[in-house]
Short mmCIF file of C-alpha atoms in Angstrom, two decimals:
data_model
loop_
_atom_site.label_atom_id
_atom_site.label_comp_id
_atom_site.label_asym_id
_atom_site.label_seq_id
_atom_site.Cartn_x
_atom_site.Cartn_y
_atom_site.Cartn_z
CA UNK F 1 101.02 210.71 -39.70
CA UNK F 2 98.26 208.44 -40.09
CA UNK F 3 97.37 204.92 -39.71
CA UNK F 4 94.09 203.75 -42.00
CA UNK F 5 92.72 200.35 -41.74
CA UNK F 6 90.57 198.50 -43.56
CA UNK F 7 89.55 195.54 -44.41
CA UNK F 8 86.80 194.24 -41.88
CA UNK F 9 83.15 192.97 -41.56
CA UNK F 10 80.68 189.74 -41.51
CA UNK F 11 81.84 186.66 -41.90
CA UNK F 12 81.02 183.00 -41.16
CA UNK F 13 82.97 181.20 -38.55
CA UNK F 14 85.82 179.39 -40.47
CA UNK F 15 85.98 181.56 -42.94
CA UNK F 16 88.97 184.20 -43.64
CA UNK F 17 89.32 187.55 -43.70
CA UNK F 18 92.50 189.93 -44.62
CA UNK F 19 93.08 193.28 -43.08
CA UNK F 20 95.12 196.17 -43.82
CA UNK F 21 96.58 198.92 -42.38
CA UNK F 22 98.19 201.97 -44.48
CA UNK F 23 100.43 204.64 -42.79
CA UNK F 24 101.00 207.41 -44.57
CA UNK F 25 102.14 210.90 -43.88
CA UNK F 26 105.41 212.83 -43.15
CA UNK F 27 107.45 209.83 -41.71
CA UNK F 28 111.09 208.60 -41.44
CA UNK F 29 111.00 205.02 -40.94
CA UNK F 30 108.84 202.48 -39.17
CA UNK F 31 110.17 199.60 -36.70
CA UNK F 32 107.39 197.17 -35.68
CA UNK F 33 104.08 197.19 -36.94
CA UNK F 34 101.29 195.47 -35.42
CA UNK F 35 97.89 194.58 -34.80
CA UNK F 36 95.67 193.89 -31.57
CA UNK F 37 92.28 193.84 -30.39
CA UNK F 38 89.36 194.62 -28.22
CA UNK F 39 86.49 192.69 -28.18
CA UNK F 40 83.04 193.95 -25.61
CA UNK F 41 83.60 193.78 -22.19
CA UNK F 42 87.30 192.65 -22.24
CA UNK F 43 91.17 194.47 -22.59
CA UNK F 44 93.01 195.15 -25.26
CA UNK F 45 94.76 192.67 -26.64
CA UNK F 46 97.91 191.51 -28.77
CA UNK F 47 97.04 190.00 -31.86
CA UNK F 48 100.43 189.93 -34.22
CA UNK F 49 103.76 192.14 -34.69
CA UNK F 50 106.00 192.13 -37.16
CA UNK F 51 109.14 194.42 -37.06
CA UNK F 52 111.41 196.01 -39.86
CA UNK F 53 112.73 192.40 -40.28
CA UNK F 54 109.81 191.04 -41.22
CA UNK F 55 110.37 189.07 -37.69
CA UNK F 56 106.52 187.96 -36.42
CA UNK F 57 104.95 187.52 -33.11
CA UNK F 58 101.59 185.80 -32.77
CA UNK F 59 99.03 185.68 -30.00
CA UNK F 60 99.01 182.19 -28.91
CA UNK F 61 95.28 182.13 -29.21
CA UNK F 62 95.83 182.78 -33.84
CA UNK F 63 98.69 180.92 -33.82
CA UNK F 64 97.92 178.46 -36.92
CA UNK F 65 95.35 180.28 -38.22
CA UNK F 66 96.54 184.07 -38.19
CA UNK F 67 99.65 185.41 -40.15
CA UNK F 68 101.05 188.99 -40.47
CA UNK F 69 102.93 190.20 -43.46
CA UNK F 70 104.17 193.53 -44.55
CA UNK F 71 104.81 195.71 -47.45
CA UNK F 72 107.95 198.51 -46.29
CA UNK F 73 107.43 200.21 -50.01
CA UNK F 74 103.73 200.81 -49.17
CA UNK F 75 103.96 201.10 -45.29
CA UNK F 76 101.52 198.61 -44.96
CA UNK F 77 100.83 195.69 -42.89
CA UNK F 78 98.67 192.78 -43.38
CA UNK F 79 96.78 190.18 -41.02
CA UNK F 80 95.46 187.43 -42.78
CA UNK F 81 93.00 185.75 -40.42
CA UNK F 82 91.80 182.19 -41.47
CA UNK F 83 89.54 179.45 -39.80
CA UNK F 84 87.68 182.42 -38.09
CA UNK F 85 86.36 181.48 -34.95
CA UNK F 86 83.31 183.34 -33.07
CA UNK F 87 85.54 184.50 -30.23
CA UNK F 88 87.72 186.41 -32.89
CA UNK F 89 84.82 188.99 -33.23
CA UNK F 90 86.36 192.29 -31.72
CA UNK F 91 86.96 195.57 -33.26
CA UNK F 92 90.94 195.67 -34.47
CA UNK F 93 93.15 198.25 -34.28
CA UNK F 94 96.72 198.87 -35.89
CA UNK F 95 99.41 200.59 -34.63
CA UNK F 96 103.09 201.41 -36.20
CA UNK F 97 106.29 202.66 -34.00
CA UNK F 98 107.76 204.66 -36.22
CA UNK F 99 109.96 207.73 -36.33
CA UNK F 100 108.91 210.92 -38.23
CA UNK F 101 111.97 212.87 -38.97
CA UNK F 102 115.95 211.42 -38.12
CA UNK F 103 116.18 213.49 -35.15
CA UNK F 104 112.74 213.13 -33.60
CA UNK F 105 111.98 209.46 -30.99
CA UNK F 106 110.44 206.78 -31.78
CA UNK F 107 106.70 206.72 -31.04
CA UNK F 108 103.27 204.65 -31.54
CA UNK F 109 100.68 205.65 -33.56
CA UNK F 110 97.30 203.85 -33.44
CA UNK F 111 94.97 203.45 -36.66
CA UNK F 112 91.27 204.09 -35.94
CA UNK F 113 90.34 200.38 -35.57
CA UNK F 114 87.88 198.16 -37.74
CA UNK F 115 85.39 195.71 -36.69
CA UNK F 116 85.88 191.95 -37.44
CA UNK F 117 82.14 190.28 -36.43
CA UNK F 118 82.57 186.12 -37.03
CA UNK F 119 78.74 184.96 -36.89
CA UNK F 120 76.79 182.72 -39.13
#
């Protein structure tokens, strides 16, 4: 299994930019996807989730600007980040809980990451 994201780059601060992240692969059935981040110097951090349900959880920090969406036919998930802000600038990462046979647990895979710089 594999987790391929795409999606980032340059842009101004207020501007938008939309990510994805494709898993593809031998798989079963995801649960939660998500997205989180890690920008120089600093942790990891949550950015969104969204689960089978299409249930989301946002950071409180992208709350109102940030939304996650997902497309269970294409096992993909979506960020759409709006009203960028210079602080956002971190390199994003995807991961995917997901099972890859019925019999087999439920585990996290993590997509390579992609860089998100907000600068003018």
């Amino acid at each position: 299994v594999q987790l391929q994201a795409s999606g980032g780059g340059l842009v101004q601060p207020g501007g938008s930019l939309r990510l994805s992240c494709a898993a593809s692969g031998s798989l079963f059935s995801i649960n939660a996807m998500g997205w989180y981040r890690q920008a120089p110097g600093k942790q990891r951090e949550l950015v969104a989730t969204i689960s089978s349900g299409a249930g989301t959880n946002l950071a409180d920090s992208v709350k109102g600007r940030f939304t996650i969406s997902r497309d269970n036919a294409k096992n993909t998930v979506y960020p759409q980040m709006n009203s960028l802000k210079a602080e956002d600038t971190a390199v994003y990462y995807c991961n995917a809980e997901l099972r890859r046979y019925t019999w087999s647990p439920i585990l996290v895979y993590w997509g390579q990451g992609t860089l998100v710089t907000v600068s003018s």
